[in-house]
CSV table of N, CA and C in Angstrom, one decimal:
chain,number,residue,atom,x,y,z
A,22,MET,N,100.4,124.1,114.1
A,22,MET,CA,100.8,124.3,112.7
A,22,MET,C,99.6,124.4,111.8
A,23,THR,N,99.6,125.4,111.0
A,23,THR,CA,98.5,125.6,110.0
A,23,THR,C,98.9,125.1,108.7
A,24,PHE,N,98.0,124.3,108.0
A,24,PHE,CA,98.2,123.9,106.7
A,24,PHE,C,97.2,124.6,105.7
A,25,VAL,N,97.7,124.8,104.5
A,25,VAL,CA,96.8,125.4,103.5
A,25,VAL,C,96.5,124.3,102.5
A,26,LEU,N,95.2,124.1,102.2
A,26,LEU,CA,94.9,123.1,101.2
A,26,LEU,C,95.5,123.4,99.9
A,27,PRO,N,95.8,122.3,99.1
A,27,PRO,CA,96.4,122.5,97.8
A,27,PRO,C,95.6,123.3,96.9
A,28,VAL,N,96.3,124.0,96.0
A,28,VAL,CA,95.6,124.9,95.0
A,28,VAL,C,94.6,124.0,94.2
A,29,GLY,N,93.4,124.5,94.0
A,29,GLY,CA,92.4,123.7,93.2
A,29,GLY,C,91.6,122.8,94.1
A,30,PHE,N,91.9,122.7,95.4
A,30,PHE,CA,91.1,121.8,96.2
A,30,PHE,C,89.8,122.4,96.6
A,31,MET,N,88.7,121.6,96.4
A,31,MET,CA,87.4,122.0,96.7
A,31,MET,C,86.8,120.9,97.6
A,32,THR,N,86.1,121.3,98.7
A,32,THR,CA,85.5,120.3,99.6
A,32,THR,C,84.0,120.2,99.4
A,33,SER,N,83.4,121.2,98.8
A,33,SER,CA,81.9,121.2,98.7
A,33,SER,C,81.5,120.1,97.8
A,34,GLY,N,80.5,119.3,98.2
A,34,GLY,CA,79.9,118.3,97.4
A,34,GLY,C,80.6,117.0,97.3
A,35,ILE,N,81.8,116.8,98.0
A,35,ILE,CA,82.5,115.5,97.9
A,35,ILE,C,82.3,114.7,99.1
A,36,LEU,N,82.0,115.3,100.3
A,36,LEU,CA,81.8,114.4,101.4
A,36,LEU,C,81.1,115.2,102.5
A,37,ASN,N,80.7,114.5,103.6
A,37,ASN,CA,80.1,115.1,104.7
A,37,ASN,C,81.3,115.7,105.5
A,38,ASN,N,81.3,117.0,105.7
A,38,ASN,CA,82.5,117.7,106.3
A,38,ASN,C,82.6,117.4,107.8
A,39,ASP,N,81.6,116.7,108.4
A,39,ASP,CA,81.6,116.3,109.8
A,39,ASP,C,82.5,115.0,109.9
A,40,THR,N,82.8,114.3,108.8
A,40,THR,CA,83.5,113.1,108.9
A,40,THR,C,84.9,113.4,108.4
A,41,PRO,N,85.9,113.0,109.3
A,41,PRO,CA,87.3,113.5,109.0
A,41,PRO,C,87.9,112.8,107.7
A,42,SER,N,88.6,113.6,107.0
A,42,SER,CA,89.3,113.2,105.8
A,42,SER,C,90.6,113.9,105.8
A,43,VAL,N,91.6,113.3,105.1
A,43,VAL,CA,92.9,114.0,105.0
A,43,VAL,C,93.3,114.0,103.5
A,44,VAL,N,94.1,115.0,103.2
A,44,VAL,CA,94.7,115.2,101.9
A,44,VAL,C,96.2,115.5,102.0
A,45,GLY,N,97.0,114.8,101.2
A,45,GLY,CA,98.5,115.1,101.2
A,45,GLY,C,98.8,116.5,100.7
A,46,ILE,N,99.8,117.1,101.3
A,46,ILE,CA,100.2,118.4,100.8
A,46,ILE,C,101.7,118.5,100.4
A,47,SER,N,102.4,117.3,100.5
A,47,SER,CA,103.8,117.3,100.1
A,47,SER,C,103.9,116.4,98.8
A,48,ALA,N,104.7,116.9,97.9
A,48,ALA,CA,105.0,116.2,96.6
A,48,ALA,C,106.0,115.1,96.8
A,49,VAL,N,106.7,115.1,98.0
A,49,VAL,CA,107.7,114.1,98.3
A,49,VAL,C,106.9,112.8,98.5
A,50,GLN,N,107.2,111.7,97.7
A,50,GLN,CA,106.5,110.5,97.8
A,50,GLN,C,106.5,109.8,99.1
A,51,TRP,N,105.3,109.5,99.6
A,51,TRP,CA,105.1,108.8,100.9
A,51,TRP,C,105.6,109.6,102.1
A,52,ASN,N,105.5,110.9,102.0
A,52,ASN,CA,105.9,111.8,103.1
A,52,ASN,C,104.7,112.6,103.7
A,53,ASN,N,103.5,112.0,103.6
A,53,ASN,CA,102.3,112.6,104.1
A,53,ASN,C,101.7,111.6,105.1
A,54,GLY,N,101.8,111.8,106.4
A,54,GLY,CA,101.4,110.8,107.4
A,54,GLY,C,100.5,111.4,108.5
A,55,PHE,N,99.8,110.5,109.1
A,55,PHE,CA,98.9,110.9,110.3
A,55,PHE,C,98.6,109.7,111.2
A,56,GLU,N,98.2,110.0,112.4
A,56,GLU,CA,97.8,108.9,113.3
A,56,GLU,C,96.5,109.4,114.0
A,57,THR,N,95.8,108.5,114.6
A,57,THR,CA,94.6,108.9,115.4
A,57,THR,C,95.0,109.1,116.8
A,58,VAL,N,94.4,110.0,117.5
A,58,VAL,CA,94.6,110.3,118.9
A,58,VAL,C,94.0,109.1,119.7
A,59,ALA,N,92.8,108.7,119.4
A,59,ALA,CA,92.2,107.6,120.1
A,59,ALA,C,92.9,106.3,119.8
A,60,ARG,N,92.8,105.4,120.7
A,60,ARG,CA,93.4,104.1,120.6
A,60,ARG,C,92.4,102.9,120.8
A,61,ILE,N,92.8,101.8,120.3
A,61,ILE,CA,92.0,100.6,120.5
A,61,ILE,C,92.7,99.8,121.6
A,62,PRO,N,92.1,99.7,122.8
A,62,PRO,CA,92.8,99.1,123.9
A,62,PRO,C,93.3,97.6,123.6
A,63,SER,N,94.3,97.2,124.3
A,63,SER,CA,94.8,95.8,124.1
A,63,SER,C,93.7,94.8,124.3
A,64,SER,N,93.8,93.7,123.6
A,64,SER,CA,92.9,92.6,123.7
A,64,SER,C,91.4,93.0,123.6
A,65,THR,N,91.2,94.0,122.7
A,65,THR,CA,89.8,94.6,122.5
A,65,THR,C,89.5,94.6,121.0
A,66,GLU,N,88.3,94.2,120.6
A,66,GLU,CA,87.9,94.3,119.2
A,66,GLU,C,87.8,95.7,118.8
A,67,GLY,N,88.2,96.0,117.6
A,67,GLY,CA,88.1,97.4,117.0
A,67,GLY,C,88.4,97.4,115.6
A,68,TYR,N,88.2,98.5,114.9
A,68,TYR,CA,88.6,98.6,113.5
A,68,TYR,C,88.8,100.1,113.1
A,69,ILE,N,89.4,100.2,111.9
A,69,ILE,CA,89.4,101.5,111.2
A,69,ILE,C,88.9,101.3,109.8
A,70,SER,N,88.1,102.3,109.3
A,70,SER,CA,87.6,102.2,108.0
A,70,SER,C,87.7,103.5,107.3
A,71,TYR,N,87.7,103.5,106.0
A,71,TYR,CA,87.7,104.7,105.2
A,71,TYR,C,87.1,104.5,103.8
A,72,THR,N,86.8,105.6,103.1
A,72,THR,CA,86.3,105.5,101.8
A,72,THR,C,87.4,105.6,100.8
A,73,SER,N,87.4,104.6,99.9
A,73,SER,CA,88.5,104.6,98.9
A,73,SER,C,88.3,105.6,97.8
A,74,ARG,N,89.4,106.2,97.3
A,74,ARG,CA,89.3,107.1,96.2
A,74,ARG,C,90.3,106.7,95.2
A,75,ARG,N,89.9,106.3,94.0
A,75,ARG,CA,90.8,105.9,92.9
A,75,ARG,C,91.5,107.0,92.3
A,76,TYR,N,90.9,108.2,92.4
A,76,TYR,CA,91.6,109.4,91.8
A,76,TYR,C,91.7,110.5,92.8
A,77,ASN,N,92.7,111.3,92.7
A,77,ASN,CA,92.9,112.5,93.6
A,77,ASN,C,92.0,113.6,93.1
A,78,ILE,N,92.1,114.7,93.7
A,78,ILE,CA,91.3,115.9,93.3
A,78,ILE,C,91.6,116.5,92.0
A,79,LEU,N,92.7,116.1,91.4
A,79,LEU,CA,93.1,116.5,90.0
A,79,LEU,C,92.8,115.5,89.0
A,80,GLY,N,92.2,114.4,89.4
A,80,GLY,CA,91.8,113.3,88.4
A,80,GLY,C,92.9,112.4,88.1
A,81,GLN,N,94.0,112.5,88.9
A,81,GLN,CA,95.2,111.5,88.8
A,81,GLN,C,94.9,110.3,89.7
A,82,SER,N,95.6,109.2,89.5
A,82,SER,CA,95.5,108.1,90.4
A,82,SER,C,95.9,108.5,91.8
A,83,SER,N,95.2,108.0,92.8
A,83,SER,CA,95.4,108.4,94.2
A,83,SER,C,95.8,107.2,94.9
A,84,TYR,N,96.8,107.4,95.8
A,84,TYR,CA,97.4,106.3,96.6
A,84,TYR,C,97.3,106.6,98.1
A,85,ALA,N,96.6,105.8,98.8
A,85,ALA,CA,96.4,105.9,100.2
A,85,ALA,C,96.7,104.6,100.9
A,86,MET,N,97.3,104.6,102.1
A,86,MET,CA,97.5,103.5,102.9
A,86,MET,C,97.0,103.8,104.3
A,87,VAL,N,96.0,103.1,104.8
A,87,VAL,CA,95.4,103.4,106.1
A,87,VAL,C,95.3,102.1,106.8
A,88,GLY,N,95.6,102.1,108.1
A,88,GLY,CA,95.5,100.8,108.8
A,88,GLY,C,95.7,101.0,110.3
A,89,LEU,N,96.3,100.0,110.9
A,89,LEU,CA,96.5,100.0,112.4
A,89,LEU,C,98.0,99.7,112.7
A,90,SER,N,98.5,100.4,113.7
A,90,SER,CA,99.9,100.1,114.2
A,90,SER,C,99.8,100.0,115.7
A,91,ARG,N,100.8,99.4,116.3
A,91,ARG,CA,100.8,99.4,117.8
A,91,ARG,C,100.9,100.8,118.3
A,92,ALA,N,100.3,101.1,119.4
A,92,ALA,CA,100.4,102.5,120.0
A,92,ALA,C,101.8,102.8,120.3
A,93,SER,N,102.6,101.8,120.6
A,93,SER,CA,104.0,102.0,121.0
A,93,SER,C,105.0,102.2,119.8
A,94,ASP,N,104.5,101.9,118.6
A,94,ASP,CA,105.3,102.1,117.4
A,94,ASP,C,105.7,103.5,117.2
A,95,PRO,N,106.9,103.8,116.7
A,95,PRO,CA,107.3,105.2,116.5
A,95,PRO,C,106.5,105.9,115.4
A,96,VAL,N,106.4,107.2,115.4
A,96,VAL,CA,105.7,108.0,114.5
A,96,VAL,C,106.6,108.0,113.2
A,97,VAL,N,105.9,107.7,112.0
A,97,VAL,CA,106.6,107.7,110.7
A,97,VAL,C,105.6,108.3,109.7
A,98,THR,N,106.1,108.8,108.6
A,98,THR,CA,105.2,109.3,107.6
A,98,THR,C,105.0,108.3,106.5
A,99,SER,N,105.9,107.3,106.3
A,99,SER,CA,105.9,106.4,105.3
A,99,SER,C,105.0,105.1,105.6
A,100,TYR,N,104.5,104.5,104.6
A,100,TYR,CA,103.7,103.3,104.8
A,100,TYR,C,104.5,102.2,105.4
A,101,THR,N,105.8,102.2,105.2
A,101,THR,CA,106.7,101.1,105.7
A,101,THR,C,106.6,101.0,107.3
A,102,GLY,N,106.2,102.1,107.9
A,102,GLY,CA,106.1,102.0,109.4
A,102,GLY,C,104.7,101.6,109.9
A,103,ILE,N,103.8,101.4,109.0
A,103,ILE,CA,102.4,101.0,109.4
A,103,ILE,C,102.4,99.5,109.5
A,104,ARG,N,102.0,99.0,110.6
A,104,ARG,CA,102.1,97.5,110.9
A,104,ARG,C,101.1,96.7,110.0
A,105,TYR,N,99.8,97.1,110.0
A,105,TYR,CA,98.8,96.4,109.2
A,105,TYR,C,98.0,97.5,108.4
A,106,VAL,N,98.1,97.3,107.0
A,106,VAL,CA,97.5,98.4,106.2
A,106,VAL,C,96.8,97.9,105.0
A,107,LEU,N,95.8,98.7,104.6
A,107,LEU,CA,95.0,98.5,103.4
A,107,LEU,C,95.5,99.6,102.4
A,108,TYR,N,95.9,99.2,101.3
A,108,TYR,CA,96.5,100.1,100.3
A,108,TYR,C,95.5,100.2,99.1
A,109,THR,N,94.9,101.4,98.9
A,109,THR,CA,94.0,101.6,97.8
A,109,THR,C,94.8,102.3,96.7
A,110,ALA,N,95.0,101.5,95.6
A,110,ALA,CA,95.7,102.0,94.4
A,110,ALA,C,94.9,101.5,93.2
A,111,ASN,N,95.5,100.9,92.3
A,111,ASN,CA,94.8,100.4,91.2
A,111,ASN,C,93.9,99.2,91.6
A,112,THR,N,94.4,98.4,92.6
A,112,THR,CA,93.6,97.4,93.2
A,112,THR,C,93.7,97.5,94.7
A,113,LEU,N,93.0,96.8,95.5
A,113,LEU,CA,93.2,96.7,96.9
A,113,LEU,C,94.4,95.8,97.2
A,114,GLU,N,95.2,96.3,98.1
A,114,GLU,CA,96.4,95.5,98.5
A,114,GLU,C,96.5,95.5,100.0
A,115,VAL,N,97.1,94.4,100.5
A,115,VAL,CA,97.3,94.3,102.0
A,115,VAL,C,98.8,94.3,102.2
A,116,TRP,N,99.3,95.2,103.1
A,116,TRP,CA,100.7,95.3,103.4
A,116,TRP,C,100.8,95.2,104.9
A,117,GLN,N,101.9,94.6,105.4
A,117,GLN,CA,102.2,94.5,106.8
A,117,GLN,C,103.7,94.9,107.0
A,118,SER,N,103.9,95.9,107.8
A,118,SER,CA,105.2,96.4,108.1
A,118,SER,C,106.1,96.6,106.8
A,119,GLY,N,105.5,97.2,105.8
A,119,GLY,CA,106.3,97.5,104.6
A,119,GLY,C,106.4,96.4,103.6
A,120,THR,N,105.7,95.2,103.8
A,120,THR,CA,105.8,94.1,102.9
A,120,THR,C,104.4,93.8,102.4
A,121,ARG,N,104.3,93.7,101.0
A,121,ARG,CA,103.0,93.4,100.4
A,121,ARG,C,102.7,91.9,100.7
A,122,LYS,N,101.4,91.6,101.2
A,122,LYS,CA,101.0,90.3,101.5
A,122,LYS,C,99.9,89.8,100.5
A,123,TYR,N,99.2,90.7,99.9
A,123,TYR,CA,98.1,90.3,99.0
A,123,TYR,C,97.8,91.5,98.1
A,124,TYR,N,97.5,91.2,96.8
A,124,TYR,CA,97.0,92.2,95.9
A,124,TYR,C,96.1,91.6,94.9
A,125,GLY,N,95.4,92.5,94.2
A,125,GLY,CA,94.5,92.1,93.1
A,125,GLY,C,93.0,92.2,93.3
A,126,ARG,N,92.6,92.5,94.4
A,126,ARG,CA,91.1,92.7,94.6
A,126,ARG,C,90.6,94.0,94.0
A,127,THR,N,89.7,93.9,93.1
A,127,THR,CA,89.2,95.1,92.5
A,127,THR,C,88.2,95.9,93.4
A,128,TYR,N,88.1,97.1,93.2
A,128,TYR,CA,87.2,98.0,94.0
A,128,TYR,C,86.8,99.1,93.1
A,129,THR,N,85.7,99.8,93.6
A,129,THR,CA,85.2,100.9,92.9
A,129,THR,C,85.4,102.2,93.7
A,130,ASP,N,85.6,103.3,93.0
A,130,ASP,CA,85.7,104.6,93.7
A,130,ASP,C,84.5,104.8,94.7
A,131,GLY,N,84.8,105.1,95.9
A,131,GLY,CA,83.8,105.3,96.9
A,131,GLY,C,83.4,104.1,97.8
A,132,ASP,N,84.1,102.9,97.5
A,132,ASP,CA,83.8,101.8,98.3
A,132,ASP,C,84.4,102.0,99.7
A,133,THR,N,83.8,101.3,100.7
A,133,THR,CA,84.3,101.4,102.1
A,133,THR,C,85.2,100.2,102.3
A,134,VAL,N,86.4,100.4,102.8
A,134,VAL,CA,87.4,99.4,103.1
A,134,VAL,C,87.7,99.5,104.6
A,135,SER,N,88.0,98.4,105.2
A,135,SER,CA,88.3,98.4,106.7
A,135,SER,C,89.3,97.3,107.1
A,136,LEU,N,89.9,97.6,108.2
A,136,LEU,CA,90.8,96.6,108.8
A,136,LEU,C,90.3,96.4,110.3
A,137,HIS,N,90.1,95.2,110.6
A,137,HIS,CA,89.5,94.8,111.9
A,137,HIS,C,90.5,94.0,112.7
A,138,ARG,N,90.4,94.2,114.0
A,138,ARG,CA,91.2,93.4,115.0
A,138,ARG,C,90.3,92.8,116.0
A,139,SER,N,90.2,91.5,116.1
A,139,SER,CA,89.4,90.8,117.1
A,139,SER,C,90.0,90.9,118.5
A,140,ALA,N,89.2,90.6,119.5
A,140,ALA,CA,89.7,90.6,120.9
A,140,ALA,C,90.9,89.6,121.1
A,141,SER,N,90.8,88.6,120.3
A,141,SER,CA,91.9,87.5,120.4
A,141,SER,C,93.1,87.9,119.5
A,142,GLY,N,93.0,89.0,118.8
A,142,GLY,CA,94.2,89.5,118.0
A,142,GLY,C,94.2,89.2,116.5
A,143,VAL,N,93.1,88.5,116.0
A,143,VAL,CA,93.0,88.2,114.6
A,143,VAL,C,92.8,89.5,113.8
A,144,ILE,N,93.6,89.7,112.8
A,144,ILE,CA,93.5,90.9,111.9
A,144,ILE,C,92.9,90.4,110.6
A,145,THR,N,91.8,91.1,110.3
A,145,THR,CA,91.1,90.8,109.0
A,145,THR,C,91.0,92.1,108.2
A,146,TYR,N,91.0,91.9,106.9
A,146,TYR,CA,90.9,93.0,105.9
A,146,TYR,C,89.6,92.9,105.2
A,147,ARG,N,88.8,93.9,105.1
A,147,ARG,CA,87.5,93.8,104.5
A,147,ARG,C,87.2,94.9,103.4
A,148,HIS,N,86.4,94.5,102.5
A,148,HIS,CA,86.0,95.3,101.4
A,148,HIS,C,84.5,95.3,101.4
A,149,LYS,N,83.8,96.4,101.6
A,149,LYS,CA,82.3,96.5,101.7
A,149,LYS,C,81.8,95.5,102.8
A,150,GLY,N,82.5,95.3,103.8
A,150,GLY,CA,82.1,94.4,104.9
A,150,GLY,C,82.5,93.0,104.8
A,151,VAL,N,83.0,92.6,103.6
A,151,VAL,CA,83.3,91.2,103.4
A,151,VAL,C,84.8,90.9,103.6
A,152,ILE,N,85.2,89.9,104.4
A,152,ILE,CA,86.6,89.6,104.7
A,152,ILE,C,87.2,89.1,103.4
A,153,PHE,N,88.3,89.6,102.9
A,153,PHE,CA,89.0,89.1,101.8
A,153,PHE,C,90.4,88.7,102.1
A,154,TYR,N,90.9,89.0,103.3
A,154,TYR,CA,92.3,88.5,103.7
A,154,TYR,C,92.3,88.5,105.2
A,155,THR,N,92.9,87.4,105.8
A,155,THR,CA,93.2,87.3,107.2
A,155,THR,C,94.7,87.2,107.4
A,156,SER,N,95.2,88.0,108.3
A,156,SER,CA,96.6,88.0,108.6
A,156,SER,C,97.0,86.7,109.2
A,157,THR,N,98.2,86.2,109.0
A,157,THR,CA,98.8,85.1,109.7
A,157,THR,C,99.4,85.5,111.0
A,158,ILE,N,99.4,86.8,111.3
A,158,ILE,CA,100.0,87.3,112.6
A,158,ILE,C,98.8,87.8,113.4
A,159,ASN,N,98.7,87.3,114.7
A,159,ASN,CA,97.8,87.9,115.6
A,159,ASN,C,98.5,88.9,116.4
A,160,ASP,N,97.7,90.0,116.9
A,160,ASP,CA,98.3,91.1,117.6
A,160,ASP,C,97.2,91.6,118.6
A,161,THR,N,97.5,91.5,119.9
A,161,THR,CA,96.5,92.0,120.9
A,161,THR,C,97.0,93.3,121.5
A,162,ALA,N,98.1,93.9,121.0
A,162,ALA,CA,98.6,95.1,121.6
A,162,ALA,C,97.6,96.3,121.5
A,163,GLU,N,97.8,97.3,122.2
A,163,GLU,CA,97.0,98.6,122.1
A,163,GLU,C,97.4,99.1,120.7
A,164,MET,N,96.3,99.5,119.9
A,164,MET,CA,96.5,100.0,118.5
A,164,MET,C,96.1,101.4,118.3
A,165,LYS,N,96.7,102.0,117.3
A,165,LYS,CA,96.3,103.4,116.9
A,165,LYS,C,96.0,103.3,115.4
A,166,GLY,N,95.1,104.2,114.9
A,166,GLY,CA,94.9,104.3,113.5
A,166,GLY,C,96.2,105.0,112.9
A,167,ASP,N,96.6,104.6,111.7
A,167,ASP,CA,97.8,105.1,111.2
A,167,ASP,C,97.6,105.2,109.6
A,168,GLY,N,98.2,106.2,109.0
A,168,GLY,CA,98.1,106.3,107.6
A,168,GLY,C,99.2,107.1,106.9
A,169,SER,N,99.3,106.9,105.6
A,169,SER,CA,100.2,107.6,104.7
A,169,SER,C,99.6,107.8,103.4
A,170,LEU,N,99.9,108.9,102.8
A,170,LEU,CA,99.4,109.3,101.5
A,170,LEU,C,100.6,109.5,100.6
A,171,SER,N,100.5,109.1,99.3
A,171,SER,CA,101.7,109.1,98.4
A,171,SER,C,102.2,110.5,98.1
A,172,LYS,N,101.3,111.4,97.8
A,172,LYS,CA,101.8,112.7,97.3
A,172,LYS,C,100.7,113.7,97.4
A,173,THR,N,101.0,114.9,97.0
A,173,THR,CA,100.1,116.1,97.0
A,173,THR,C,98.8,115.7,96.4
A,174,HIS,N,97.7,116.0,97.0
A,174,HIS,CA,96.3,115.8,96.5
A,174,HIS,C,95.7,114.4,96.7
A,175,ASP,N,96.6,113.4,97.1
A,175,ASP,CA,96.0,112.1,97.4
A,175,ASP,C,95.2,112.2,98.7
A,176,ARG,N,94.2,111.3,98.9
A,176,ARG,CA,93.3,111.5,100.0
A,176,ARG,C,92.8,110.2,100.5
A,177,ALA,N,92.3,110.3,101.8
A,177,ALA,CA,91.6,109.2,102.5
A,177,ALA,C,90.4,109.9,103.1
A,178,GLU,N,89.2,109.4,102.8
A,178,GLU,CA,88.0,110.1,103.2
A,178,GLU,C,87.2,109.3,104.2
A,179,ASN,N,86.3,110.0,105.0
A,179,ASN,CA,85.4,109.4,105.9
A,179,ASN,C,86.0,108.4,106.8
A,180,ILE,N,87.1,108.8,107.4
A,180,ILE,CA,87.8,107.8,108.3
A,180,ILE,C,87.0,107.6,109.6
A,181,ILE,N,86.8,106.4,109.9
A,181,ILE,CA,86.0,106.0,111.1
A,181,ILE,C,86.9,105.0,112.0
A,182,LEU,N,86.8,105.2,113.3
A,182,LEU,CA,87.5,104.3,114.2
A,182,LEU,C,86.5,103.7,115.2
A,183,ASN,N,86.7,102.5,115.5
A,183,ASN,CA,85.9,101.8,116.5
A,183,ASN,C,86.9,101.3,117.6
A,184,ASN,N,86.7,101.7,118.8
A,184,ASN,CA,87.7,101.3,119.9
A,184,ASN,C,87.2,100.2,120.8
A,185,GLY,N,86.2,99.4,120.3
A,185,GLY,CA,85.6,98.3,121.1
A,185,GLY,C,84.4,98.7,121.9
A,186,THR,N,84.3,100.0,122.1
A,186,THR,CA,83.1,100.6,122.9
A,186,THR,C,82.3,101.5,122.0
A,187,ASP,N,83.0,102.4,121.3
A,187,ASP,CA,82.3,103.4,120.5
A,187,ASP,C,82.8,103.4,119.1
A,188,THR,N,82.0,103.9,118.1
A,188,THR,CA,82.4,104.1,116.8
A,188,THR,C,82.3,105.6,116.5
A,189,PHE,N,83.4,106.2,116.1
A,189,PHE,CA,83.4,107.7,116.0
A,189,PHE,C,84.4,108.2,114.9
A,190,ASN,N,84.3,109.5,114.7
A,190,ASN,CA,85.2,110.1,113.8
A,190,ASN,C,86.5,110.5,114.6
A,191,PRO,N,87.6,110.0,114.3
A,191,PRO,CA,88.8,110.2,115.2
A,191,PRO,C,89.4,111.6,114.9
A,192,GLU,N,90.0,112.1,116.0
A,192,GLU,CA,90.9,113.3,115.8
A,192,GLU,C,92.3,112.7,115.4
A,193,PHE,N,93.0,113.6,114.7
A,193,PHE,CA,94.3,113.1,114.2
A,193,PHE,C,95.5,113.8,115.0
A,194,ASP,N,96.6,113.1,115.1
A,194,ASP,CA,97.7,113.6,115.8
A,194,ASP,C,98.9,113.3,114.9
A,195,ASN,N,100.0,113.9,115.3
A,195,ASN,CA,101.3,113.6,114.5
A,195,ASN,C,101.1,113.7,113.0
A,196,LYS,N,100.4,114.8,112.6
A,196,LYS,CA,100.1,115.0,111.2
A,196,LYS,C,101.4,115.6,110.6
A,197,VAL,N,101.8,115.0,109.5
A,197,VAL,CA,103.0,115.5,108.8
A,197,VAL,C,102.6,115.6,107.3
A,198,ASN,N,102.6,116.9,106.8
A,198,ASN,CA,102.2,117.2,105.4
A,198,ASN,C,100.8,116.7,105.0
A,199,VAL,N,99.9,116.7,105.9
A,199,VAL,CA,98.5,116.4,105.6
A,199,VAL,C,97.6,117.6,106.1
A,200,ALA,N,96.5,117.8,105.5
A,200,ALA,CA,95.5,118.7,105.9
A,200,ALA,C,94.2,118.0,106.1
A,201,GLU,N,93.4,118.3,107.1
A,201,GLU,CA,92.1,117.8,107.3
A,201,GLU,C,91.1,118.6,106.5
A,202,TYR,N,90.1,117.9,106.1
A,202,TYR,CA,89.0,118.7,105.4
A,202,TYR,C,87.7,118.0,105.7
């Protein structure tokens, strides 16, 4: 399937085009989803990170939820299906399986945020490398990167995945209403 980038979308000067980024192309709220092809093996340390964007390409507030789900979880486009997620909105928020667990941490446009899973299953949420929340749920299952964007023009940039062995720019699968740039 071929996607056309939204009208007015420009990629020059906003990021390294070798680093995968996604933009929503559906105006239907929380109907823009994606997963990583690569997985973090069970009982293995790994993480997903991305560059936060407070505003979309039109200068409006941008809403992205990126995190980790079990590889066996069904494919969904909404954030409610993402097991462990960092939500970049007006503040950083932590959500787990559709329920908000933490909110209120401030961030700046362009900050790096990440979600880590230790080999023993401890899930930590980080902002610029500093842990600001630790999940009360441990999970050692095989994981995939998972994400949802609220609407047209919302974006998640410079997505990085570490599978315990390598750190790399992941390929995306099960893309629904998103375009890579």
